[in-house]
């Protein structure tokens, strides 16, 4: 792996750690600041996640468009510096209101995912794009493996300690990128800023002109919406269903992250080469859906772990689908493409935490019509079924 890919991997990894590190400790932080129970705390958690995603939704196409004009490197460095400063701010937030302020700031600078994806598109061939996009999946997997564990362990020393740790990692990566990482987009391939494309829905609308693209993008967005059930409700679901504490949540997410890293880092390139994009996408969506259904009825923790492999194997679909979409777009529009995709994913990160956390609260509160802690996962499975059908009809007669 060359140093540019290492930098992008670490950049995304640090961003994900910053998101994941809060997952085990946020329920107790919210309960401590509000005096509410675990069911009600889930609603606050959904609103916090939504505020972060709202800023990503608004700023992802902005950063993506700017990176098509000025290059990927300066935008990534600015984002890393801003995130590092924000983690320090968040560490000392004294009230729930300040938690929201911190999430807004983090969302703005965390919108660098789109630029990271564009950087990978710049330095990849069509043949290895799915494999290299899989590195983003590995970074997510590793980030969600070590982030929650760090949050669970360091949180024992104070809720501010995990955030200071993330600040240090982010600023170190900023220094690494500043001194060692080259630009990936040559000046001759840059273009003028199109300010209309900085508007999220205009950006995604412009992409619909490309052949085969619109249906695939819709499937991609719906799959990411369903995927929001894990970060939105996992802590609350396991604490409510199995009586877990922060460290238990952190370890469980560490197992999830490890499996994601193995599948997306070591399996995607092989299965795409052996079976082709079409079969990998459809098989991945199917496995992911089955995993969601199984999670919703996992009445003890051992069943939850037993069902994990099916759910995780579904992760072969996302990077493969993203690679197929990327291959339909010219090089000088990759920043706009990845900005649009990240922006749409951020929209799902606004909607997802709200619908899934409210679903969890509704089916676990005292006056719930039916006590069903796994309801959010069942809803995620329904969304995935729709995504699978759209993907099927979008690619079944197409050569990918």
Short mmCIF file of C-alpha atoms in Angstrom, two decimals:
data_model
loop_
_atom_site.label_atom_id
_atom_site.label_comp_id
_atom_site.label_asym_id
_atom_site.label_seq_id
_atom_site.Cartn_x
_atom_site.Cartn_y
_atom_site.Cartn_z
CA UNK A 1 0.00 0.00 0.00
CA UNK A 2 1.53 3.37 -1.00
CA UNK A 3 1.78 6.29 1.43
CA UNK A 4 -1.12 8.18 -0.17
CA UNK A 5 -3.49 5.27 0.46
CA UNK A 6 -2.08 4.97 3.97
CA UNK A 7 -2.84 8.65 4.58
CA UNK A 8 -6.40 8.33 3.27
CA UNK A 9 -6.91 5.18 5.30
CA UNK A 10 -5.71 6.92 8.49
CA UNK A 11 -7.74 10.05 7.72
CA UNK A 12 -10.98 8.08 7.42
CA UNK A 13 -9.97 5.88 10.35
CA UNK A 14 -9.47 8.89 12.63
CA UNK A 15 -12.78 10.39 11.49
CA UNK A 16 -14.57 7.12 12.25
CA UNK A 17 -12.86 6.74 15.62
CA UNK A 18 -14.13 10.20 16.49
CA UNK A 19 -17.66 9.07 15.67
CA UNK A 20 -17.37 5.63 17.27
CA UNK A 21 -15.59 6.69 20.44
CA UNK A 22 -18.72 8.41 21.66
CA UNK A 23 -21.03 5.42 21.17
CA UNK A 24 -20.38 3.52 24.44
CA UNK A 25 -20.29 6.63 26.65
CA UNK A 26 -23.03 8.79 25.14
CA UNK A 27 -25.96 7.02 26.85
CA UNK A 28 -24.53 7.69 30.31
CA UNK A 29 -23.47 11.23 29.34
CA UNK A 30 -27.03 11.98 28.23
CA UNK A 31 -28.57 10.32 31.27
CA UNK A 32 -26.26 12.30 33.53
CA UNK A 33 -27.02 15.64 31.89
CA UNK A 34 -30.78 15.12 31.50
CA UNK A 35 -31.77 12.79 34.33
CA UNK A 36 -33.69 10.58 31.87
CA UNK A 37 -33.67 6.77 31.53
CA UNK A 38 -32.13 4.66 28.74
CA UNK A 39 -35.25 4.62 26.55
CA UNK A 40 -35.57 8.44 26.54
CA UNK A 41 -31.79 8.89 26.23
CA UNK A 42 -31.98 7.11 22.87
CA UNK A 43 -34.08 9.98 21.52
CA UNK A 44 -31.47 12.55 22.54
CA UNK A 45 -28.81 10.32 21.00
CA UNK A 46 -30.70 10.25 17.72
CA UNK A 47 -30.97 14.04 17.69
CA UNK A 48 -27.25 14.42 18.37
CA UNK A 49 -26.39 12.03 15.55
CA UNK A 50 -28.82 13.86 13.27
CA UNK A 51 -27.23 17.24 14.00
CA UNK A 52 -23.81 15.87 13.06
CA UNK A 53 -25.19 14.38 9.86
CA UNK A 54 -27.05 17.57 8.92
CA UNK A 55 -23.77 19.45 8.69
CA UNK A 56 -22.23 16.62 6.67
CA UNK A 57 -25.21 16.74 4.33
CA UNK A 58 -24.80 20.48 3.76
CA UNK A 59 -21.01 20.61 3.52
CA UNK A 60 -20.04 17.36 1.74
CA UNK A 61 -20.87 18.72 -1.76
CA UNK A 62 -19.13 22.00 -0.87
CA UNK A 63 -15.89 20.25 0.07
CA UNK A 64 -16.19 17.87 -2.89
CA UNK A 65 -16.67 20.72 -5.35
CA UNK A 66 -13.81 22.75 -3.85
CA UNK A 67 -11.55 19.70 -4.12
CA UNK A 68 -12.29 19.47 -7.87
CA UNK A 69 -11.04 23.07 -8.17
CA UNK A 70 -8.21 23.37 -5.67
CA UNK A 71 -7.14 19.72 -5.22
CA UNK A 72 -7.86 17.07 -2.60
CA UNK A 73 -4.89 17.68 -0.29
CA UNK A 74 -5.65 21.20 1.02
CA UNK A 75 -9.30 20.36 1.70
CA UNK A 76 -8.36 17.20 3.60
CA UNK A 77 -5.80 19.08 5.69
CA UNK A 78 -8.24 21.85 6.60
CA UNK A 79 -10.81 19.24 7.61
CA UNK A 80 -8.34 17.38 9.81
CA UNK A 81 -7.22 20.56 11.56
CA UNK A 82 -10.83 21.58 12.20
CA UNK A 83 -11.75 18.15 13.57
CA UNK A 84 -8.77 18.12 15.92
CA UNK A 85 -9.78 21.47 17.38
CA UNK A 86 -13.41 20.38 17.66
CA UNK A 87 -12.56 17.25 19.68
CA UNK A 88 -10.81 19.47 22.23
CA UNK A 89 -13.91 21.68 22.35
CA UNK A 90 -16.22 18.68 22.72
CA UNK A 91 -14.14 17.24 25.57
CA UNK A 92 -15.08 20.13 27.81
CA UNK A 93 -18.73 20.67 26.77
CA UNK A 94 -20.60 21.32 30.05
CA UNK A 95 -24.24 20.91 28.94
CA UNK A 96 -26.40 19.08 26.40
CA UNK A 97 -26.59 22.27 24.32
CA UNK A 98 -22.81 22.30 23.99
CA UNK A 99 -22.93 18.66 22.90
CA UNK A 100 -25.10 19.77 19.99
CA UNK A 101 -22.76 22.66 19.16
CA UNK A 102 -19.84 20.24 19.12
CA UNK A 103 -21.67 17.84 16.82
CA UNK A 104 -22.46 20.66 14.39
CA UNK A 105 -18.81 21.68 14.16
CA UNK A 106 -17.64 18.06 13.86
CA UNK A 107 -20.14 17.47 11.04
CA UNK A 108 -18.77 20.38 9.00
CA UNK A 109 -15.18 19.19 9.13
CA UNK A 110 -16.11 15.50 9.09
CA UNK A 111 -17.55 16.03 5.60
CA UNK A 112 -14.06 15.18 4.33
CA UNK A 113 -15.23 11.61 3.54
CA UNK A 114 -16.24 12.81 0.07
CA UNK A 115 -12.78 14.22 -0.61
CA UNK A 116 -11.12 11.05 0.68
CA UNK A 117 -13.24 9.00 -1.73
CA UNK A 118 -12.35 11.36 -4.60
CA UNK A 119 -8.64 10.99 -3.73
CA UNK A 120 -8.98 7.21 -3.99
CA UNK A 121 -10.81 7.55 -7.32
CA UNK A 122 -7.93 9.75 -8.59
CA UNK A 123 -5.20 7.21 -7.86
CA UNK A 124 -7.13 4.04 -8.75
CA UNK A 125 -7.67 2.17 -12.00
CA UNK A 126 -11.07 0.84 -12.99
CA UNK A 127 -9.83 -2.64 -12.15
CA UNK A 128 -8.79 -1.89 -8.56
CA UNK A 129 -11.36 0.75 -7.67
CA UNK A 130 -13.67 -1.62 -5.77
CA UNK A 131 -10.68 -2.98 -3.86
CA UNK A 132 -9.42 0.51 -2.98
CA UNK A 133 -12.87 1.73 -2.00
CA UNK A 134 -12.92 -1.36 0.20
CA UNK A 135 -10.10 0.30 2.17
CA UNK A 136 -12.65 2.88 3.25
CA UNK A 137 -14.73 -0.01 4.54
CA UNK A 138 -11.69 -1.37 6.35
CA UNK A 139 -11.11 2.03 7.94
CA UNK A 140 -14.73 2.07 9.06
CA UNK A 141 -14.37 -1.45 10.39
CA UNK A 142 -11.16 -0.76 12.27
CA UNK A 143 -12.50 2.57 13.50
CA UNK A 144 -15.63 0.93 14.84
CA UNK A 145 -13.45 -1.83 16.28
CA UNK A 146 -11.08 0.34 18.31
CA UNK A 147 -13.16 3.51 18.73
CA UNK A 148 -15.82 2.06 21.03
CA UNK A 149 -13.20 0.09 22.98
CA UNK A 150 -11.18 3.27 23.48
CA UNK A 151 -14.35 5.09 24.49
CA UNK A 152 -15.30 2.35 26.94
CA UNK A 153 -11.82 2.10 28.49
CA UNK A 154 -10.78 5.75 28.56
CA UNK A 155 -14.26 6.82 29.64
CA UNK A 156 -13.51 5.23 33.00
CA UNK A 157 -11.00 8.06 33.59
CA UNK A 158 -13.46 10.80 32.65
CA UNK A 159 -15.79 11.47 29.75
CA UNK A 160 -13.40 14.06 28.30
CA UNK A 161 -10.44 11.66 27.97
CA UNK A 162 -11.63 9.76 24.83
CA UNK A 163 -12.13 13.06 22.98
CA UNK A 164 -8.70 14.38 23.90
CA UNK A 165 -7.27 11.11 22.61
CA UNK A 166 -9.11 11.58 19.28
CA UNK A 167 -7.86 15.17 19.08
CA UNK A 168 -4.29 13.98 19.40
CA UNK A 169 -4.70 11.33 16.67
CA UNK A 170 -6.34 13.81 14.29
CA UNK A 171 -3.68 16.48 14.71
CA UNK A 172 -0.90 13.92 14.27
CA UNK A 173 -2.48 12.81 10.99
CA UNK A 174 -2.73 16.46 9.94
CA UNK A 175 1.03 16.81 10.44
CA UNK A 176 1.69 13.60 8.49
CA UNK A 177 -0.42 14.81 5.56
CA UNK A 178 1.11 18.29 5.66
CA UNK A 179 4.68 17.05 5.25
CA UNK A 180 4.48 13.74 3.39
CA UNK A 181 1.36 13.44 1.19
CA UNK A 182 1.27 14.63 -2.46
CA UNK A 183 -1.69 16.04 -4.34
CA UNK A 184 -3.70 13.45 -6.31
CA UNK A 185 -5.48 15.73 -8.81
CA UNK A 186 -3.16 17.33 -11.41
CA UNK A 187 -3.81 20.99 -12.23
CA UNK A 188 -4.71 20.17 -15.82
CA UNK A 189 -7.61 17.99 -14.62
CA UNK A 190 -9.13 20.62 -12.33
CA UNK A 191 -12.13 22.71 -13.26
CA UNK A 192 -13.85 25.89 -12.20
CA UNK A 193 -16.21 25.83 -9.24
CA UNK A 194 -19.85 25.28 -10.13
CA UNK A 195 -21.65 26.86 -7.21
CA UNK A 196 -24.93 25.16 -8.10
CA UNK A 197 -23.30 21.80 -7.50
CA UNK A 198 -22.57 22.85 -3.91
CA UNK A 199 -26.30 22.55 -3.24
CA UNK A 200 -26.89 18.92 -2.14
CA UNK A 201 -29.95 18.10 -4.22
CA UNK A 202 -28.64 19.93 -7.30
CA UNK A 203 -25.43 17.91 -7.02
CA UNK A 204 -27.22 14.56 -6.94
CA UNK A 205 -29.63 15.66 -9.68
CA UNK A 206 -26.74 16.47 -12.00
CA UNK A 207 -25.47 12.92 -11.61
CA UNK A 208 -28.75 11.37 -12.73
CA UNK A 209 -27.85 12.14 -16.36
CA UNK A 210 -25.24 9.39 -16.33
CA UNK A 211 -26.29 6.03 -17.72
CA UNK A 212 -27.43 3.37 -15.19
CA UNK A 213 -26.59 5.72 -12.31
CA UNK A 214 -29.81 6.93 -10.78
CA UNK A 215 -31.26 3.57 -9.70
CA UNK A 216 -27.92 2.47 -8.30
CA UNK A 217 -27.57 5.68 -6.31
CA UNK A 218 -31.06 5.22 -4.84
CA UNK A 219 -30.19 1.65 -3.81
CA UNK A 220 -26.90 2.89 -2.33
CA UNK A 221 -28.67 5.60 -0.32
CA UNK A 222 -31.39 3.25 0.99
CA UNK A 223 -28.75 0.72 2.05
CA UNK A 224 -26.89 3.42 3.95
CA UNK A 225 -30.16 4.51 5.56
CA UNK A 226 -30.76 0.97 6.80
CA UNK A 227 -27.16 0.81 8.00
CA UNK A 228 -27.82 3.70 10.38
CA UNK A 229 -29.65 1.35 12.73
CA UNK A 230 -26.35 0.00 14.09
CA UNK A 231 -24.71 3.24 15.30
CA UNK A 232 -28.09 4.75 16.24
CA UNK A 233 -29.43 2.04 18.53
CA UNK A 234 -26.75 -0.58 19.27
CA UNK A 235 -25.74 0.87 22.65
CA UNK A 236 -29.33 1.39 23.76
CA UNK A 237 -30.52 -1.94 22.34
CA UNK A 238 -27.82 -4.01 24.08
CA UNK A 239 -28.08 -2.10 27.37
CA UNK A 240 -31.85 -2.55 27.39
CA UNK A 241 -31.96 -6.13 26.08
CA UNK A 242 -28.93 -7.67 27.79
CA UNK A 243 -28.10 -5.27 30.63
CA UNK A 244 -24.71 -4.36 29.13
CA UNK A 245 -22.42 -1.56 30.37
CA UNK A 246 -20.10 0.78 28.42
CA UNK A 247 -17.20 -1.67 28.20
CA UNK A 248 -19.50 -4.49 27.02
CA UNK A 249 -20.80 -2.23 24.26
CA UNK A 250 -17.28 -1.22 23.33
CA UNK A 251 -16.05 -4.82 23.11
CA UNK A 252 -19.06 -5.92 21.06
CA UNK A 253 -18.51 -3.09 18.57
CA UNK A 254 -14.84 -4.03 18.52
CA UNK A 255 -15.85 -7.50 17.35
CA UNK A 256 -18.11 -5.94 14.70
CA UNK A 257 -15.29 -3.72 13.50
CA UNK A 258 -12.84 -6.61 13.33
CA UNK A 259 -15.21 -8.66 11.19
CA UNK A 260 -15.93 -5.67 8.93
CA UNK A 261 -12.22 -5.12 8.44
CA UNK A 262 -11.65 -8.77 7.52
CA UNK A 263 -14.54 -8.86 5.05
CA UNK A 264 -14.00 -5.50 3.37
CA UNK A 265 -10.22 -5.58 3.46
CA UNK A 266 -9.56 -9.18 2.49
CA UNK A 267 -12.68 -10.48 0.79
CA UNK A 268 -14.08 -7.83 -1.57
CA UNK A 269 -11.27 -7.83 -4.12
CA UNK A 270 -11.34 -11.61 -4.33
CA UNK A 271 -15.11 -12.06 -4.66
CA UNK A 272 -15.45 -9.28 -7.25
CA UNK A 273 -12.69 -10.86 -9.35
CA UNK A 274 -14.21 -14.34 -9.03
CA UNK A 275 -17.94 -13.60 -9.32
CA UNK A 276 -18.24 -10.13 -10.86
CA UNK A 277 -19.85 -6.92 -9.65
CA UNK A 278 -23.45 -7.92 -10.28
CA UNK A 279 -23.46 -11.13 -8.22
CA UNK A 280 -21.47 -9.54 -5.39
CA UNK A 281 -23.87 -6.60 -5.09
CA UNK A 282 -27.01 -8.78 -5.03
CA UNK A 283 -25.52 -11.39 -2.69
CA UNK A 284 -24.32 -8.67 -0.33
CA UNK A 285 -27.73 -6.99 -0.13
CA UNK A 286 -29.41 -10.35 0.51
CA UNK A 287 -27.06 -11.33 3.34
CA UNK A 288 -27.32 -7.88 4.91
CA UNK A 289 -31.12 -8.10 4.94
CA UNK A 290 -31.12 -11.55 6.54
CA UNK A 291 -28.69 -10.35 9.19
CA UNK A 292 -30.96 -7.44 10.10
CA UNK A 293 -33.95 -9.75 10.50
CA UNK A 294 -31.97 -12.12 12.71
CA UNK A 295 -30.74 -9.25 14.92
CA UNK A 296 -34.28 -8.07 15.58
CA UNK A 297 -35.14 -11.42 17.20
CA UNK A 298 -31.84 -12.05 19.03
CA UNK A 299 -33.30 -12.53 22.50
CA UNK A 300 -29.94 -13.30 24.12
CA UNK A 301 -26.41 -12.01 23.58
CA UNK A 302 -25.04 -15.31 22.25
CA UNK A 303 -27.54 -15.30 19.42
CA UNK A 304 -26.51 -11.72 18.64
CA UNK A 305 -22.89 -12.77 18.17
CA UNK A 306 -23.92 -15.87 16.22
CA UNK A 307 -25.86 -13.72 13.74
CA UNK A 308 -23.02 -11.22 13.23
CA UNK A 309 -21.22 -13.02 10.34
CA UNK A 310 -24.32 -12.98 8.12
CA UNK A 311 -24.81 -9.27 8.74
CA UNK A 312 -21.13 -8.43 8.20
CA UNK A 313 -20.81 -10.45 4.99
CA UNK A 314 -23.48 -8.19 3.52
CA UNK A 315 -20.84 -5.46 3.58
CA UNK A 316 -19.37 -6.73 0.31
CA UNK A 317 -22.16 -4.89 -1.53
CA UNK A 318 -21.43 -1.27 -0.59
CA UNK A 319 -17.88 -0.71 -1.90
CA UNK A 320 -18.63 -2.78 -5.00
CA UNK A 321 -21.69 -0.70 -5.79
CA UNK A 322 -19.74 2.51 -5.13
CA UNK A 323 -17.01 1.35 -7.53
CA UNK A 324 -19.58 0.65 -10.25
CA UNK A 325 -21.12 4.11 -9.80
CA UNK A 326 -17.68 5.78 -9.85
CA UNK A 327 -16.75 4.08 -13.12
CA UNK A 328 -19.65 5.83 -14.89
CA UNK A 329 -18.34 9.35 -14.13
CA UNK A 330 -15.40 11.28 -15.71
CA UNK A 331 -12.23 11.88 -13.69
CA UNK A 332 -12.79 15.62 -13.32
CA UNK A 333 -16.21 15.01 -11.74
CA UNK A 334 -15.14 12.45 -9.14
CA UNK A 335 -15.06 15.08 -6.39
CA UNK A 336 -18.59 16.13 -7.25
CA UNK A 337 -19.72 12.48 -7.41
CA UNK A 338 -18.21 11.53 -4.07
CA UNK A 339 -19.46 14.79 -2.54
CA UNK A 340 -22.97 14.01 -3.75
CA UNK A 341 -22.83 10.44 -2.44
CA UNK A 342 -21.44 11.53 0.92
CA UNK A 343 -24.05 14.27 1.11
CA UNK A 344 -26.86 11.83 0.41
CA UNK A 345 -25.41 9.42 2.94
CA UNK A 346 -25.34 12.28 5.41
CA UNK A 347 -29.02 12.84 4.69
CA UNK A 348 -29.62 9.22 5.67
CA UNK A 349 -27.58 9.92 8.79
CA UNK A 350 -30.02 12.69 9.65
CA UNK A 351 -33.14 10.64 9.00
CA UNK A 352 -31.82 7.25 10.17
CA UNK A 353 -30.92 8.11 13.79
CA UNK A 354 -34.26 9.87 14.19
CA UNK A 355 -36.49 7.09 12.86
CA UNK A 356 -34.49 4.26 14.45
CA UNK A 357 -34.03 5.90 17.86
CA UNK A 358 -37.68 6.94 17.98
CA UNK A 359 -38.69 3.41 16.94
CA UNK A 360 -36.56 1.97 19.74
CA UNK A 361 -38.02 4.42 22.27
CA UNK A 362 -41.58 3.73 21.13
CA UNK A 363 -41.27 -0.05 21.53
CA UNK A 364 -39.35 0.02 24.85
CA UNK A 365 -41.11 2.74 26.84
CA UNK A 366 -43.45 1.78 29.68
CA UNK A 367 -46.62 2.42 27.66
CA UNK A 368 -45.40 0.61 24.52
CA UNK A 369 -48.19 -1.37 22.79
CA UNK A 370 -45.74 -4.27 22.34
CA UNK A 371 -42.34 -4.58 23.96
CA UNK A 372 -39.96 -5.17 21.05
CA UNK A 373 -36.38 -3.85 21.53
CA UNK A 374 -35.39 -5.20 18.09
CA UNK A 375 -38.04 -3.17 16.23
CA UNK A 376 -35.45 -0.78 14.77
CA UNK A 377 -33.55 -3.67 13.17
CA UNK A 378 -36.80 -5.04 11.72
CA UNK A 379 -37.47 -1.63 10.17
CA UNK A 380 -33.92 -1.62 8.77
CA UNK A 381 -34.57 -4.99 7.14
CA UNK A 382 -37.67 -3.65 5.38
CA UNK A 383 -35.66 -0.74 3.96
CA UNK A 384 -32.96 -3.15 2.77
CA UNK A 385 -35.53 -5.29 0.96
CA UNK A 386 -36.57 -2.21 -1.04
CA UNK A 387 -32.90 -1.37 -1.76
CA UNK A 388 -32.25 -4.93 -2.93
CA UNK A 389 -35.16 -4.84 -5.36
CA UNK A 390 -34.06 -1.48 -6.81
CA UNK A 391 -30.49 -2.72 -7.21
CA UNK A 392 -31.72 -5.90 -8.89
CA UNK A 393 -33.81 -4.11 -11.51
CA UNK A 394 -31.05 -1.54 -12.09
CA UNK A 395 -28.31 -4.03 -12.91
CA UNK A 396 -29.95 -7.32 -13.93
CA UNK A 397 -29.74 -6.63 -17.69
CA UNK A 398 -26.68 -4.37 -17.61
CA UNK A 399 -23.05 -5.26 -18.25
CA UNK A 400 -21.03 -4.07 -15.26
#
